Short mmCIF file of C-alpha atoms in Angstrom, two decimals:
data_model
loop_
_atom_site.label_atom_id
_atom_site.label_comp_id
_atom_site.label_asym_id
_atom_site.label_seq_id
_atom_site.Cartn_x
_atom_site.Cartn_y
_atom_site.Cartn_z
CA UNK M 1 -43.41 27.37 2.38
CA UNK M 2 -43.45 25.52 5.70
CA UNK M 3 -44.07 22.24 3.84
CA UNK M 4 -41.13 22.91 1.49
CA UNK M 5 -38.85 23.89 4.37
CA UNK M 6 -39.77 20.71 6.22
CA UNK M 7 -38.90 18.49 3.27
CA UNK M 8 -35.73 20.44 2.56
CA UNK M 9 -34.67 19.89 6.16
CA UNK M 10 -35.43 16.16 5.94
CA UNK M 11 -33.49 15.83 2.69
CA UNK M 12 -30.57 17.70 4.24
CA UNK M 13 -30.61 15.39 7.23
CA UNK M 14 -30.76 12.35 4.96
CA UNK M 15 -27.78 13.65 2.98
CA UNK M 16 -25.81 14.08 6.21
CA UNK M 17 -26.67 10.55 7.33
CA UNK M 18 -25.71 9.04 3.98
CA UNK M 19 -22.50 11.05 3.84
CA UNK M 20 -21.61 10.11 7.39
CA UNK M 21 -22.22 6.44 6.67
CA UNK M 22 -20.00 6.58 3.58
CA UNK M 23 -17.22 8.07 5.70
CA UNK M 24 -17.70 5.27 8.24
CA UNK M 25 -17.52 2.63 5.52
CA UNK M 26 -14.57 4.07 3.60
CA UNK M 27 -12.44 5.56 6.37
CA UNK M 28 -9.15 3.67 6.81
CA UNK M 29 -8.88 1.51 9.90
CA UNK M 30 -5.20 2.41 10.14
CA UNK M 31 -2.30 3.75 8.13
CA UNK M 32 1.30 2.70 8.21
CA UNK M 33 4.57 3.89 6.77
CA UNK M 34 6.52 1.24 4.90
CA UNK M 35 10.19 2.20 4.68
CA UNK M 36 12.87 0.50 2.58
CA UNK M 37 16.58 1.06 3.22
CA UNK M 38 19.26 -0.02 0.77
CA UNK M 39 23.01 -0.06 1.26
CA UNK M 40 24.83 1.39 -1.77
CA UNK M 41 28.44 2.31 -2.52
CA UNK M 42 27.38 5.91 -1.77
CA UNK M 43 25.74 5.11 1.56
CA UNK M 44 22.21 4.24 2.69
CA UNK M 45 19.38 5.20 0.35
CA UNK M 46 15.83 5.28 1.71
CA UNK M 47 12.32 5.35 0.32
CA UNK M 48 8.99 5.21 2.11
CA UNK M 49 5.27 5.48 1.54
CA UNK M 50 2.09 5.78 3.58
CA UNK M 51 -0.38 2.94 3.04
CA UNK M 52 -3.98 2.87 4.28
CA UNK M 53 -5.82 -0.30 5.26
CA UNK M 54 -9.61 -0.27 4.87
CA UNK M 55 -11.64 -3.17 6.30
CA UNK M 56 -14.94 -4.34 4.86
CA UNK M 57 -17.64 -2.39 6.72
CA UNK M 58 -20.47 -2.92 4.25
CA UNK M 59 -23.68 -4.27 5.67
CA UNK M 60 -23.64 -7.41 3.54
CA UNK M 61 -20.05 -8.24 4.66
CA UNK M 62 -19.37 -9.67 1.20
CA UNK M 63 -16.29 -7.56 0.49
CA UNK M 64 -12.71 -7.80 1.69
CA UNK M 65 -10.10 -5.70 3.41
CA UNK M 66 -8.50 -3.38 0.86
CA UNK M 67 -5.46 -1.17 0.55
CA UNK M 68 -4.88 2.39 -0.66
CA UNK M 69 -1.44 3.60 -1.64
CA UNK M 70 1.45 2.79 -3.90
CA UNK M 71 4.55 0.64 -4.14
CA UNK M 72 7.65 2.16 -2.57
CA UNK M 73 10.30 3.26 -5.07
CA UNK M 74 13.82 3.91 -3.82
CA UNK M 75 16.12 5.98 -6.03
CA UNK M 76 19.56 4.42 -5.55
CA UNK M 77 21.45 6.85 -7.75
CA UNK M 78 23.63 5.84 -10.69
CA UNK M 79 20.46 5.07 -12.63
CA UNK M 80 19.53 2.24 -10.25
CA UNK M 81 16.31 1.75 -8.31
CA UNK M 82 14.43 -0.65 -6.11
CA UNK M 83 10.65 -1.03 -5.90
CA UNK M 84 8.79 -2.76 -3.05
CA UNK M 85 5.56 -3.93 -4.64
CA UNK M 86 2.14 -4.22 -3.00
CA UNK M 87 2.40 -7.96 -3.43
CA UNK M 88 3.89 -11.08 -1.88
CA UNK M 89 4.93 -14.27 -3.57
CA UNK M 90 3.02 -17.32 -2.44
CA UNK M 91 4.40 -20.43 -4.10
CA UNK M 92 3.15 -20.38 -7.70
CA UNK M 93 1.14 -17.18 -7.47
CA UNK M 94 1.23 -13.56 -6.39
CA UNK M 95 -0.78 -12.56 -3.34
CA UNK M 96 -2.21 -9.02 -3.37
CA UNK M 97 -3.88 -9.25 0.05
CA UNK M 98 -0.98 -9.91 2.41
CA UNK M 99 0.23 -6.31 2.09
CA UNK M 100 -2.88 -5.35 4.09
CA UNK M 101 -1.52 -7.20 7.12
CA UNK M 102 2.18 -6.35 7.00
CA UNK M 103 2.01 -3.82 9.84
CA UNK M 104 -0.30 -6.02 11.91
CA UNK M 105 2.02 -9.02 11.63
CA UNK M 106 5.22 -7.01 11.97
CA UNK M 107 4.07 -5.51 15.28
CA UNK M 108 2.98 -8.93 16.46
CA UNK M 109 6.38 -10.39 15.63
CA UNK M 110 8.18 -7.51 17.34
CA UNK M 111 5.97 -7.74 20.45
CA UNK M 112 6.19 -11.51 20.62
CA UNK M 113 2.42 -11.84 20.74
CA UNK M 114 -0.51 -11.50 18.40
CA UNK M 115 -1.80 -7.96 17.78
CA UNK M 116 -5.51 -7.84 16.98
CA UNK M 117 -6.87 -5.82 14.10
CA UNK M 118 -8.79 -3.53 16.45
CA UNK M 119 -5.59 -2.71 18.36
CA UNK M 120 -3.22 -2.02 15.47
CA UNK M 121 -4.03 1.70 15.26
CA UNK M 122 -2.82 2.11 18.85
CA UNK M 123 0.62 0.59 18.25
CA UNK M 124 3.65 2.86 18.53
CA UNK M 125 7.26 2.74 17.45
CA UNK M 126 9.00 1.40 14.36
CA UNK M 127 9.22 -2.36 13.86
CA UNK M 128 11.19 -4.47 11.38
CA UNK M 129 9.54 -6.14 8.41
CA UNK M 130 11.34 -9.42 7.94
CA UNK M 131 11.14 -12.84 6.35
CA UNK M 132 7.86 -13.66 4.63
CA UNK M 133 6.51 -10.18 5.45
CA UNK M 134 8.91 -8.60 2.97
CA UNK M 135 6.96 -7.78 -0.21
CA UNK M 136 8.19 -8.61 -3.69
CA UNK M 137 11.18 -6.45 -4.65
CA UNK M 138 11.98 -5.54 -8.25
CA UNK M 139 14.33 -3.21 -10.06
CA UNK M 140 13.93 -1.54 -13.45
CA UNK M 141 16.85 -1.11 -15.81
CA UNK M 142 14.80 1.73 -17.28
CA UNK M 143 11.86 3.13 -15.32
CA UNK M 144 10.14 3.98 -18.60
CA UNK M 145 10.30 0.38 -19.81
CA UNK M 146 8.19 -2.23 -17.98
CA UNK M 147 10.05 -5.00 -19.82
CA UNK M 148 13.24 -4.04 -17.94
CA UNK M 149 11.90 -5.27 -14.57
CA UNK M 150 14.04 -7.77 -12.69
CA UNK M 151 13.26 -9.65 -9.48
CA UNK M 152 15.53 -8.72 -6.55
CA UNK M 153 16.16 -11.20 -3.75
CA UNK M 154 16.01 -9.53 -0.34
CA UNK M 155 19.09 -11.46 0.81
CA UNK M 156 21.12 -11.14 -2.39
CA UNK M 157 20.25 -7.79 -3.98
CA UNK M 158 23.75 -7.37 -5.38
CA UNK M 159 23.07 -10.05 -7.98
CA UNK M 160 20.79 -7.59 -9.79
CA UNK M 161 21.84 -4.20 -8.44
CA UNK M 162 25.59 -4.80 -8.49
CA UNK M 163 28.49 -4.99 -6.05
CA UNK M 164 28.08 -2.90 -2.93
CA UNK M 165 24.28 -3.02 -2.96
CA UNK M 166 22.26 -4.83 -0.30
CA UNK M 167 18.87 -4.56 1.41
CA UNK M 168 19.62 -2.89 4.74
CA UNK M 169 16.11 -3.46 6.04
CA UNK M 170 12.41 -2.74 5.82
CA UNK M 171 10.32 -1.26 8.62
CA UNK M 172 6.69 -0.49 9.39
CA UNK M 173 5.35 2.34 11.54
CA UNK M 174 1.69 2.99 12.32
CA UNK M 175 0.87 6.66 11.71
CA UNK M 176 -2.24 8.65 12.72
CA UNK M 177 -5.31 8.15 10.55
CA UNK M 178 -6.11 11.84 10.52
CA UNK M 179 -9.46 13.30 9.51
CA UNK M 180 -10.27 11.27 6.41
CA UNK M 181 -11.35 12.33 3.77
CA UNK M 182 -9.71 15.71 4.47
CA UNK M 183 -6.38 14.23 5.59
CA UNK M 184 -4.36 16.58 3.42
CA UNK M 185 -1.34 16.76 5.71
CA UNK M 186 -0.23 18.50 8.89
CA UNK M 187 -2.78 18.48 11.71
CA UNK M 188 -5.35 16.88 9.39
CA UNK M 189 -3.27 13.72 9.11
CA UNK M 190 -0.89 12.24 6.57
CA UNK M 191 -2.48 11.22 3.27
CA UNK M 192 -1.50 8.05 1.45
CA UNK M 193 1.54 8.52 -0.76
CA UNK M 194 0.92 9.26 -4.45
CA UNK M 195 3.15 10.12 -7.38
CA UNK M 196 4.36 6.75 -8.66
CA UNK M 197 2.80 7.34 -12.08
CA UNK M 198 5.18 10.27 -12.61
CA UNK M 199 8.13 7.92 -12.05
CA UNK M 200 6.67 4.93 -13.88
CA UNK M 201 4.91 6.70 -16.78
CA UNK M 202 3.53 3.49 -18.25
CA UNK M 203 1.51 2.96 -15.07
CA UNK M 204 -0.85 5.82 -15.98
CA UNK M 205 -1.93 4.23 -19.26
CA UNK M 206 -4.68 1.65 -19.43
CA UNK M 207 -3.07 -1.46 -20.80
CA UNK M 208 -0.93 -4.50 -20.14
CA UNK M 209 2.22 -2.71 -18.99
CA UNK M 210 1.90 -3.71 -15.28
CA UNK M 211 1.44 -7.37 -16.25
CA UNK M 212 4.38 -7.08 -18.66
CA UNK M 213 6.55 -5.76 -15.83
CA UNK M 214 5.57 -8.59 -13.48
CA UNK M 215 6.19 -11.21 -16.15
CA UNK M 216 9.54 -9.65 -17.08
CA UNK M 217 10.55 -10.07 -13.43
CA UNK M 218 9.70 -13.76 -13.72
CA UNK M 219 6.82 -13.62 -11.26
CA UNK M 220 4.23 -16.42 -11.39
CA UNK M 221 0.46 -16.32 -11.60
CA UNK M 222 0.19 -13.00 -13.40
CA UNK M 223 -2.49 -14.05 -15.90
CA UNK M 224 -5.93 -13.30 -14.52
CA UNK M 225 -4.47 -11.00 -11.86
CA UNK M 226 -5.26 -7.29 -11.59
CA UNK M 227 -1.56 -6.55 -12.17
CA UNK M 228 -1.82 -2.81 -11.61
CA UNK M 229 -2.72 -3.44 -7.98
CA UNK M 230 0.82 -4.67 -7.40
CA UNK M 231 1.94 -1.08 -8.04
CA UNK M 232 -0.91 1.23 -7.00
CA UNK M 233 -4.38 1.13 -5.49
CA UNK M 234 -6.96 3.87 -5.18
#
């Protein structure tokens, strides 16, 4: 019995060590709230989402910084909408990595000096997201139809959304990491925002719908891209 108890204790300790290491590897480095404000004929409409940034902490260092969260969808009323994707346009292609550094670069721009990755979780306040930091913006004529996606220019949204509509601004705000993986809300910390699949039902299905949406918006470099990551990441 003593032999069995000894091995059971060792296995329990090993499980704790492995579990603790997985938490270390997968715990977000920081989270930030991306907020989008749109001027409409009925006033300002706002949407926001919590995004988590996870650096590569594997021992082989062969991975890359990743993101958890979803694109921000703003309900503008009158059947109109605006979606800030988890993507940036870089010349003739879409970049899915720059969204990881939006908060980092936005705080640096607001502070007038570079903010290091290790210091981003300690930043406070709300800062503007401007210029090249603004992610790709699209609008759907019908949220149920990926083919109805249209690209929206951040400085001329009315061309797609109609008269009286304009992008009032985007902001980033670092929020507490919480106690991942039990960051269920409240004192435990704010979880990443989920629920986009309920509003874009085609996103839940395995298929080409995300790529169809990106192509319908006239975005380049979609072939060979993991198109769903422009909308949601686990």
